[in-house]
Coordinates of C-alpha atoms and ligand atoms in Angstrom, one line a residue:
Chain K
X1 CA 100.5 66.3 110.0
X2 CA 98.6 64.9 107.1
X3 CA 100.6 64.6 103.9
X4 CA 97.9 66.5 101.9
X5 CA 98.4 69.5 104.2
X6 CA 102.1 69.9 103.7
X7 CA 101.8 69.1 100.0
X8 CA 99.8 72.3 99.4
X9 CA 101.7 75.6 99.5
X10 CA 99.9 78.7 100.6
X11 CA 100.3 81.7 98.3
X12 CA 99.5 84.1 101.1
X13 CA 102.3 86.7 101.1
X14 CA 103.8 87.9 104.4
X15 CA 104.3 91.6 104.9
X16 CA 107.4 91.6 107.2
X17 CA 106.8 95.2 108.2
X18 CA 103.3 94.3 109.6
X19 CA 104.5 91.6 111.9
X20 CA 104.1 91.6 115.6
X21 CA 107.1 90.7 117.7
X22 CA 107.0 88.4 120.8
X23 CA 109.1 90.9 122.8
X24 CA 109.5 94.5 121.9
X25 CA 112.8 94.8 120.1
X26 CA 115.7 97.0 121.1
X27 CA 115.3 100.6 119.8
X28 CA 118.7 100.2 118.2
X29 CA 117.3 97.6 115.8
X30 CA 114.5 99.9 114.5
X31 CA 114.7 101.6 111.2
X32 CA 114.5 105.4 111.6
X33 CA 112.1 105.5 108.6
X34 CA 109.5 102.7 109.1
X35 CA 110.1 102.3 112.9
X36 CA 110.0 98.5 112.5
X37 CA 113.0 96.2 113.2
X38 CA 115.3 96.5 110.2
X39 CA 114.4 94.5 107.1
X40 CA 117.4 93.7 104.8
X41 CA 119.5 96.3 106.8
X42 CA 121.9 98.6 104.9
X43 CA 124.4 101.1 106.1
X44 CA 125.2 104.5 104.8
X45 CA 128.5 106.3 104.4
X46 CA 127.6 108.4 107.4
X47 CA 127.1 105.1 109.4
X48 CA 123.3 105.2 109.7
X49 CA 121.3 102.0 109.3
X50 CA 118.0 101.6 107.4
X51 CA 115.9 99.0 105.7
X52 CA 117.1 98.6 102.2
X53 CA 113.7 99.4 100.8
X54 CA 113.2 102.4 103.1
X55 CA 116.4 104.3 102.2
X56 CA 115.9 103.6 98.5
X57 CA 112.5 105.2 98.6
X58 CA 113.9 108.1 100.6
X59 CA 116.8 108.6 98.2
X60 CA 114.3 108.8 95.3
X61 CA 113.0 112.0 96.9
X62 CA 116.2 113.5 98.4
X63 CA 119.8 112.6 98.0
X64 CA 120.5 113.2 101.7
X65 CA 120.6 111.0 104.8
X66 CA 117.3 111.2 106.6
X67 CA 119.0 111.3 110.0
X68 CA 121.8 113.8 109.6
X69 CA 121.0 115.2 106.2
X70 CA 124.5 114.6 104.9
X71 CA 124.8 114.2 101.1
X72 CA 124.1 110.6 100.1
X73 CA 123.9 108.8 96.8
X74 CA 122.7 105.2 96.1
X75 CA 126.4 104.3 95.8
X76 CA 127.0 105.3 99.5
X77 CA 124.6 102.6 100.7
X78 CA 126.1 99.2 101.4
X79 CA 124.8 96.1 103.2
X80 CA 125.0 96.5 107.0
X81 CA 127.4 94.1 108.9
X82 CA 126.0 90.6 108.8
X83 CA 125.7 90.6 112.6
X84 CA 123.0 93.3 112.4
X85 CA 121.1 91.3 109.8
X86 CA 121.4 88.2 112.0
X87 CA 120.1 90.0 115.0
X88 CA 117.0 91.2 113.3
X89 CA 116.4 88.0 111.4
X90 CA 116.5 86.0 114.7
X91 CA 113.9 88.2 116.4
X92 CA 110.8 86.0 117.3
X93 CA 107.6 87.1 115.6
X94 CA 104.0 85.9 116.0
X95 CA 102.3 84.2 113.1
X96 CA 100.5 86.7 110.8
X97 CA 97.4 84.4 111.0
X98 CA 97.3 84.9 114.8
X99 CA 93.9 86.6 114.6
X100 CA 92.5 83.6 112.7
X101 CA 93.7 81.3 115.5
X102 CA 97.3 80.3 114.8
X103 CA 99.4 80.4 118.0
X104 CA 102.7 79.7 116.4
X105 CA 105.7 82.0 116.8
X106 CA 109.1 81.6 115.2
X107 CA 112.3 83.5 114.2
X108 CA 111.5 86.1 111.6
X109 CA 113.5 84.5 108.9
X110 CA 111.3 81.4 109.2
X111 CA 107.9 83.0 109.2
X112 CA 107.5 83.0 105.4
X113 CA 108.1 79.3 105.2
X114 CA 105.8 78.7 108.2
X115 CA 102.9 80.4 106.4
X116 CA 103.8 78.9 103.0
X117 CA 104.2 75.3 104.2
X118 CA 103.0 74.8 107.8
X119 CA 100.5 77.3 109.2
X120 CA 97.1 75.6 109.7
X121 CA 95.3 78.9 109.2
X122 CA 97.0 79.9 105.9
X123 CA 94.6 79.7 103.0
X124 CA 95.3 77.0 100.4
X125 CA 93.5 75.8 97.4
X126 CA 90.4 73.6 98.1
X127 CA 91.2 69.9 97.7
X128 CA 88.1 69.2 95.6
X129 CA 88.8 68.8 91.9
X130 CA 87.5 71.7 89.9
X131 CA 86.8 73.9 92.9
X132 CA 88.6 77.3 92.8
X133 CA 87.8 78.1 96.4
X134 CA 90.3 78.6 99.2
X135 CA 90.2 77.0 102.5
X136 CA 92.3 77.1 105.7
X137 CA 95.1 74.4 105.5
X138 CA 93.7 72.7 108.7
X139 CA 90.4 72.2 107.0
X140 CA 91.7 71.0 103.6
X141 CA 90.8 67.4 104.3
X142 CA 87.2 68.2 105.1
X143 CA 84.5 68.2 102.5
X144 CA 84.4 71.1 100.1
X145 CA 82.7 74.1 101.6
X146 CA 82.3 76.1 98.4
X147 CA 79.3 74.2 97.0
X148 CA 76.0 76.0 97.3
X149 CA 73.4 74.4 99.6
X150 CA 69.8 75.5 100.2
X151 CA 68.9 76.9 103.6
X152 CA 66.2 74.5 104.9
X153 CA 64.2 77.4 106.3
X154 CA 64.3 80.3 103.8
X155 CA 65.3 78.2 100.8
X156 CA 68.0 80.7 99.8
X157 CA 71.2 79.2 98.2
X158 CA 74.0 79.6 100.6
X159 CA 77.6 78.4 100.4
X160 CA 78.2 75.7 102.9
X161 CA 81.0 77.9 104.2
X162 CA 78.5 80.7 105.1
X163 CA 75.7 78.4 106.4
X164 CA 76.5 78.8 110.0
X165 CA 76.5 82.6 109.9
X166 CA 73.4 82.5 107.8
X167 CA 71.5 80.5 110.3
X168 CA 72.2 83.1 112.9
X169 CA 70.3 85.7 110.9
X170 CA 68.0 83.6 108.6
X171 CA 64.8 85.7 108.3
X172 CA 62.7 82.6 108.7
X173 CA 64.2 81.6 112.0
X174 CA 63.5 83.2 115.4
X175 CA 65.8 83.6 118.4
X176 CA 65.0 84.2 122.0
X177 CA 65.4 87.7 123.5
X178 CA 68.1 87.4 126.1
X179 CA 66.1 89.6 128.5
X180 CA 62.4 88.5 128.3
X181 CA 63.0 85.1 126.7
X182 CA 60.3 85.8 124.1
X183 CA 61.1 84.4 120.6
X184 CA 61.4 86.9 117.8
X185 CA 62.1 86.5 114.1
X186 CA 65.7 87.4 113.4
X187 CA 65.1 90.7 111.5
X188 CA 62.9 92.0 114.4
X189 CA 65.1 90.8 117.3
X190 CA 67.5 93.7 117.3
X191 CA 64.7 96.2 117.2
X192 CA 63.1 94.5 120.2
X193 CA 66.3 94.2 122.2
X194 CA 66.8 98.0 121.9
X195 CA 63.9 98.6 124.2
X196 CA 62.8 95.3 125.7
X197 CA 60.7 96.4 128.7
X198 CA 62.1 93.5 130.8
X199 CA 65.8 94.5 130.5
X200 CA 67.3 95.6 133.8
X201 CA 68.7 99.0 133.3
X202 CA 70.5 101.6 135.5
X203 CA 69.0 104.8 136.7
X204 CA 69.7 107.6 134.1
X205 CA 71.7 109.4 136.7
X206 CA 73.8 106.3 137.6
X207 CA 77.0 108.1 136.5
X208 CA 76.4 110.6 139.3
X209 CA 76.2 107.8 141.8
X210 CA 72.5 106.6 141.9
X211 CA 72.8 102.8 142.6
X212 CA 69.1 102.1 141.6
X213 CA 68.4 99.5 138.9
X214 CA 65.0 98.2 137.6
X215 CA 63.4 96.8 134.5
X216 CA 63.0 99.4 131.8
X217 CA 59.2 99.4 132.2
X218 CA 59.4 100.6 135.7
X219 CA 62.1 103.2 135.4
X220 CA 59.6 106.1 135.1
X221 CA 58.4 105.4 138.7
X222 CA 61.9 105.9 139.9
X223 CA 63.0 109.0 138.0
X224 CA 60.2 111.0 139.6
X225 CA 61.6 110.5 143.0
X226 CA 65.4 110.2 142.2
X227 CA 67.4 112.9 144.0
X228 CA 70.3 112.5 141.7
X229 CA 68.1 113.3 138.7
X230 CA 66.9 116.4 140.4
X231 CA 70.5 117.5 141.0
X232 CA 71.6 116.6 137.5
X233 CA 72.1 120.2 136.1
X234 CA 74.3 121.3 139.0
X235 CA 76.2 118.0 139.1
X236 CA 76.8 118.3 135.4
X237 CA 78.2 121.8 135.9
X238 CA 80.5 120.5 138.6
X239 CA 81.8 117.6 136.6
X240 CA 82.7 119.9 133.7
X241 CA 84.5 122.2 136.0
X242 CA 86.4 119.4 137.6
X243 CA 87.5 118.0 134.2
X244 CA 88.7 121.4 133.1
X245 CA 90.6 121.9 136.4
X246 CA 92.1 118.4 136.2
X247 CA 93.3 119.1 132.7
X248 CA 94.7 122.5 133.7
X249 CA 96.4 120.9 136.7
X250 CA 98.0 118.2 134.6
X251 CA 99.4 120.8 132.1
X252 CA 100.7 122.9 134.9
X253 CA 102.4 119.9 136.6
X254 CA 104.0 118.9 133.3
X255 CA 105.2 122.4 132.8
X256 CA 106.6 122.5 136.3
X257 CA 108.4 119.3 135.9
X258 CA 109.9 120.6 132.6
X259 CA 111.0 123.8 134.4
X260 CA 112.4 122.2 137.5
X261 CA 114.0 118.9 136.5
X262 CA 114.4 116.7 139.6
X263 CA 118.1 116.1 140.4
X264 CA 119.3 112.6 139.9
X265 CA 120.2 111.2 143.3
X266 CA 123.5 109.4 143.1
X267 CA 125.7 111.4 140.7
X268 CA 126.2 115.2 141.0
X269 CA 126.9 115.5 137.2
X270 CA 123.4 116.0 135.8
X271 CA 124.2 118.0 132.7
X272 CA 121.4 117.4 130.1
X273 CA 123.8 118.1 127.3
X274 CA 124.7 114.4 127.3
X275 CA 121.7 112.5 126.1
X276 CA 123.2 109.2 127.1
X277 CA 123.5 110.4 130.7
X278 CA 119.9 111.5 131.0
X279 CA 118.5 108.4 129.3
X280 CA 120.4 106.1 131.7
X281 CA 119.4 108.0 134.8
X282 CA 117.4 105.6 136.9
X283 CA 116.5 108.0 139.7
X284 CA 114.0 110.1 137.8
X285 CA 110.3 109.3 137.6
X286 CA 108.5 107.9 134.5
X287 CA 106.9 111.3 133.7
X288 CA 110.3 113.0 133.8
X289 CA 111.6 110.4 131.4
X290 CA 108.7 111.2 129.1
X291 CA 109.6 114.8 129.3
X292 CA 113.2 114.0 128.8
X293 CA 112.4 112.1 125.6
X294 CA 110.2 115.0 124.6
X295 CA 113.2 117.3 125.1
X296 CA 115.3 114.8 123.2
X297 CA 112.9 114.8 120.3
X298 CA 113.1 118.6 120.3
X299 CA 116.8 118.6 120.8
X300 CA 117.1 116.1 118.0
X301 CA 115.1 118.4 115.8
X302 CA 117.3 121.3 116.6
X303 CA 120.3 119.1 116.2
X304 CA 119.4 118.2 112.7
X305 CA 118.9 121.9 111.8
X306 CA 122.3 122.5 113.4
X307 CA 123.8 119.7 111.4
X308 CA 122.5 121.3 108.3
X309 CA 124.0 124.7 109.1
X310 CA 127.3 123.1 110.0
X311 CA 127.5 121.3 106.7
X312 CA 126.7 124.7 105.0
X313 CA 129.6 126.3 106.8
X314 CA 131.8 123.4 105.9
X315 CA 131.0 123.7 102.3
X316 CA 131.7 127.4 102.3
X317 CA 135.0 126.8 104.1
X318 CA 135.9 124.2 101.4
X319 CA 135.1 126.7 98.7
X320 CA 137.2 129.4 100.3
X321 CA 140.1 127.0 100.6
X322 CA 139.7 126.1 97.0
X323 CA 139.8 129.8 96.0
X324 CA 142.9 130.3 98.1
X325 CA 144.7 127.4 96.4
X326 CA 143.6 128.7 93.0
X327 CA 145.0 132.2 93.9
X328 CA 148.3 130.8 95.1
X329 CA 148.6 128.8 91.9
X330 CA 148.0 131.9 89.9
X331 CA 150.6 133.8 91.9
X332 CA 153.2 131.1 91.5
X333 CA 152.6 130.9 87.8
X334 CA 152.9 134.6 87.4
X335 CA 156.1 134.7 89.4
X336 CA 157.6 131.9 87.3
X337 CA 156.8 133.8 84.1
X338 CA 158.5 137.0 85.5
X339 CA 161.5 135.0 86.6
X340 CA 161.7 133.5 83.1
X341 CA 161.5 136.8 81.4
X342 CA 164.0 138.3 83.8
X343 CA 166.5 135.5 83.1
X344 CA 166.0 136.1 79.3
X345 CA 166.6 139.8 79.8
X346 CA 169.7 139.2 81.9
X347 CA 171.1 137.0 79.2
X348 CA 170.3 139.6 76.5
X349 CA 172.1 142.3 78.6
X350 CA 175.1 140.0 79.0
X351 CA 175.2 139.5 75.3
X352 CA 175.1 143.2 74.7
X353 CA 177.9 143.7 77.3
X354 CA 180.0 141.2 75.5
X355 CA 179.4 142.9 72.1
X356 CA 180.3 146.2 73.7
X357 CA 183.6 144.7 75.0
X358 CA 184.4 143.3 71.7
X359 CA 183.7 146.6 69.9
X360 CA 185.7 148.6 72.3
X361 CA 188.6 146.1 72.1
X362 CA 188.5 146.0 68.3
X363 CA 188.5 149.8 68.2
X364 CA 191.6 149.9 70.5
X365 CA 193.4 147.2 68.4
X366 CA 192.9 149.0 65.1
X367 CA 195.2 152.1 65.0
X368 CA 193.9 153.4 61.5
X369 CA 190.2 153.8 61.9
X370 CA 189.7 154.9 58.2
X371 CA 191.7 152.1 56.5
X372 CA 189.0 151.4 53.9
X373 CA 185.6 150.1 53.1
X374 CA 186.7 146.4 53.0
X375 CA 187.8 146.5 56.6
X376 CA 184.7 148.2 57.7
X377 CA 182.6 145.7 55.9
X378 CA 184.6 142.9 57.5
X379 CA 184.1 144.6 60.9
X380 CA 180.5 144.9 60.2
X381 CA 180.2 141.3 59.2
X382 CA 182.2 140.3 62.3
X383 CA 180.0 142.4 64.5
X384 CA 177.0 140.7 62.9
X385 CA 178.2 137.3 63.6
X386 CA 179.1 138.3 67.2
X387 CA 175.5 139.5 67.7
X388 CA 174.4 136.1 66.5
X389 CA 176.7 134.4 69.0
X390 CA 175.4 136.6 71.7
X391 CA 171.8 135.8 70.9
X392 CA 172.7 132.1 70.8
X393 CA 174.3 132.4 74.2
X394 CA 171.4 134.1 75.7
X395 CA 169.2 131.4 74.2
X396 CA 171.2 128.7 75.8
X397 CA 171.4 130.7 79.0
X398 CA 167.6 130.9 79.0
X399 CA 167.4 127.2 78.4
X400 CA 169.6 126.5 81.3
X401 CA 167.5 128.6 83.6
X402 CA 164.4 126.9 82.4
X403 CA 165.8 123.5 83.2
Chain M
X1 CA 95.3 99.7 102.2
X2 CA 96.1 98.7 105.7
X3 CA 97.5 101.4 108.0
X4 CA 101.3 101.1 108.1
X5 CA 102.7 100.0 111.5
X6 CA 104.6 103.2 111.8
X7 CA 101.4 105.3 111.8
X8 CA 99.8 103.0 114.4
X9 CA 102.9 103.2 116.6
X10 CA 103.1 107.0 116.3
X11 CA 99.4 107.4 117.1
X12 CA 99.6 105.1 120.1
X13 CA 102.5 107.1 121.5
X14 CA 100.8 110.4 120.8
X15 CA 97.8 109.3 122.8
X16 CA 99.7 107.5 125.6
X17 CA 102.4 110.2 126.1
X18 CA 100.9 113.4 124.7
X19 CA 103.3 116.3 124.1
X20 CA 102.7 118.9 126.9
X21 CA 100.4 121.6 125.5
X22 CA 99.5 119.7 122.4
X23 CA 96.6 117.4 121.8
X24 CA 96.4 115.2 118.7
X25 CA 93.4 113.0 118.3
X26 CA 92.9 110.7 115.2
X27 CA 89.5 110.7 113.5
X28 CA 87.7 107.5 114.2
X29 CA 86.7 106.9 110.5
X30 CA 90.1 107.9 109.0
X31 CA 93.1 107.3 111.1
X32 CA 95.3 109.4 108.8
X33 CA 93.4 112.5 109.9
X34 CA 94.2 114.2 113.2
X35 CA 92.4 117.0 115.1
X36 CA 95.2 119.0 116.7
X37 CA 95.0 121.6 119.4
X38 CA 98.2 123.6 120.4
X39 CA 98.2 125.8 123.4
X40 CA 100.0 129.1 122.9
X41 CA 103.4 129.1 124.8
X42 CA 103.6 131.2 127.9
X43 CA 105.3 134.6 127.5
X44 CA 104.5 134.6 123.8
X45 CA 101.8 136.8 122.1
X46 CA 99.8 133.5 121.7
X47 CA 99.7 132.8 125.5
X48 CA 96.2 131.7 126.6
X49 CA 95.1 130.8 123.1
X50 CA 94.3 127.3 121.8
X51 CA 95.0 126.9 118.1
X52 CA 93.2 124.2 116.2
X53 CA 94.9 122.5 113.3
X54 CA 94.1 119.7 110.9
X55 CA 96.9 117.2 110.2
X56 CA 96.7 114.7 107.5
X57 CA 99.2 111.9 106.7
X58 CA 99.4 111.4 102.9
X59 CA 99.5 108.0 101.3
X60 CA 103.3 108.0 101.0
X61 CA 104.0 109.3 104.6
X62 CA 106.7 109.3 105.9
X63 CA 108.4 109.9 102.6
X64 CA 106.3 113.0 102.2
X65 CA 105.6 115.3 105.2
X66 CA 102.3 115.5 107.1
X67 CA 99.9 118.1 105.6
X68 CA 99.0 120.8 108.1
X69 CA 96.3 123.5 108.1
X70 CA 95.6 126.0 110.7
X71 CA 91.8 126.1 111.4
X72 CA 92.2 128.9 114.0
X73 CA 93.1 132.3 112.5
X74 CA 96.5 133.3 113.7
X75 CA 98.7 136.4 113.2
X76 CA 102.2 135.0 112.8
X77 CA 105.1 135.9 110.4
X78 CA 106.3 132.4 109.5
X79 CA 104.0 129.8 110.9
X80 CA 103.7 128.2 107.4
X81 CA 107.4 127.7 107.2
X82 CA 108.2 124.3 108.6
X83 CA 111.6 122.7 108.8
X84 CA 112.8 120.6 105.9
X85 CA 111.1 117.3 106.1
X86 CA 113.0 114.1 106.5
X87 CA 111.3 110.6 106.8
X88 CA 113.2 110.3 110.1
X89 CA 111.1 113.1 111.6
X90 CA 107.7 112.3 113.2
X91 CA 104.2 113.8 113.8
X92 CA 105.4 114.9 117.3
X93 CA 108.6 116.6 116.0
X94 CA 106.5 118.6 113.5
X95 CA 104.0 119.6 116.2
X96 CA 106.8 120.5 118.5
X97 CA 108.4 122.7 115.8
X98 CA 105.0 124.5 115.3
X99 CA 104.9 125.1 119.1
X100 CA 108.4 126.4 119.0
X101 CA 107.5 128.8 116.1
X102 CA 104.7 130.1 118.2
X103 CA 107.1 130.7 121.0
X104 CA 109.7 132.4 118.7
X105 CA 108.3 134.1 115.6
X106 CA 111.0 134.8 113.1
X107 CA 110.2 137.6 110.6
X108 CA 113.6 137.3 109.0
X109 CA 112.6 134.1 107.4
X110 CA 113.6 134.4 103.7
X111 CA 110.1 133.5 102.5
X112 CA 108.5 136.5 104.2
X113 CA 104.9 137.6 103.9
X114 CA 103.0 140.8 104.8
X115 CA 102.9 139.9 108.5
X116 CA 106.7 139.4 108.5
X117 CA 107.1 142.8 106.9
X118 CA 105.0 144.5 109.5
X119 CA 106.7 142.5 112.2
X120 CA 110.1 143.9 111.1
X121 CA 108.9 147.5 110.8
X122 CA 106.7 147.7 113.9
X123 CA 107.4 144.8 116.3
X124 CA 105.4 146.1 119.3
X125 CA 102.4 146.8 117.0
X126 CA 102.6 143.4 115.4
X127 CA 102.8 141.7 118.8
X128 CA 99.8 143.6 119.9
X129 CA 97.9 142.5 116.9
X130 CA 98.9 138.9 117.5
X131 CA 97.7 139.2 121.1
X132 CA 94.4 140.7 119.9
X133 CA 93.9 137.9 117.3
X134 CA 94.7 135.3 120.0
X135 CA 92.0 136.8 122.2
X136 CA 89.3 137.1 119.5
X137 CA 89.9 133.9 117.5
X138 CA 91.8 131.5 119.8
X139 CA 90.3 131.9 123.2
X140 CA 87.8 129.2 124.0
Ligands
LIG1 ZN1 112.6 100.7 107.4
LIG2 ZN1 123.5 109.7 108.1
LIG3 ZN1 100.6 80.2 111.6
LIG4 ZN1 85.9 73.8 97.5
LIG5 ZN1 67.7 80.8 105.8
LIG6 ZN1 62.8 91.2 125.3

């Protein structure tokens, strides 16, 4: 490799999603959104894997997982296990300049550096000083192809780069007709070729089976006597009917296969409810497998609807549970309050009972009930303080209950 | 802009393994446009009819769903109600769900129209109309 080649980096950018792969990659490594092998794989909380860019775009529109429609936020997306990233990065891809002629293939993680530094067909800046043109890396050591030169026949200015293609259609040059070998000026050649009388053509009814061929100039002699041409209207009709019938037949066959799935030979358990089972069945024909995948598509569609309904039900359930808990809490709180109040009342009643006892006792102990105002006042004062005591007791009782 | 790989892959598969009863053919000059023909499912009021649709993949497909328009007149309560789109769905899943809707019209769809109303009030009459329309508009 010449030093000047590797010293020039190509600015050509590589679209990883447009790459072609040497072998078709496992379906497990495809992103459900772009259907390409994962690029910078990430994993969601619900354990689905996407390209980082794909799921970000999707989350901008809807905060749900595209596969199972579970709620999903940007925070629920984390890099996928490094093993998955390694698997996709090691897949072998073909060089994006394959159509220009590069036959290189390499691991996907190397393809960008291949194009930037090695690929002979990547465009790099022209080596000539002052020239802004681009040239394929393999040609960078040749003379600059961006200078204008004059066509020696028509005297138009043409870039050196375009000279070759110009000469093929230069209006002052002529080329030979491939059929009659007559020379024609380029602008007139295509008109001539379209009905060159020397071209060997098929009978107009060749698609019905006439094997006759002759130069265009003589075809009229043949068509007058060709049986196939005479039968063309009726043959046309038959062809149309056969095509319709074939189509109908095909549809019917497909429907039949859908209705009567052939039983897999070895295992008697052929329940289609298990998609893994049916996909690994090797006994069925390829059309049935198409139909199965059709059914799977459809099942999958139904499944996603079902998932959605299930999440709705789950959400409702959660709401009901929450309401239940709230109600329980309210009931317990209410109960506690009543308990509290009851204890308070019990304490108050106790206090009253003690006062009553005291009053009755003091009545019994005093033989002269009308012994004077001072005694009564003292009594009253005593009773008052006793009430206070009682209240204090009930207060402390309440506190104890509360504790 | 170049056609995304996903659209190319989906088109290739649609052509190579067509969905039974559904034809989808991309326009030659714009590969985002499809001419679609769906055969009415058997034992539905649309049996025997071929319904022509136009399907277009917008610039940001698959982030936004394919746009679909019925070209054939159809009497149906909820054919314009397609399932919630997700970028994990495909052209074939959408076409399958249309075919399924033809097989099982649902007038109880919350976003009902006049046809749905009639379907609920007079189902035999509505089905007869659907059959009639299929015969007049959808029979080749
Ligand atoms: Zn992706
Ligand atoms: Zn998910
Ligand atoms: Zn290359
Ligand atoms: Zn140059
Ligand atoms: Zn010239
Ligand atoms: Zn000629």
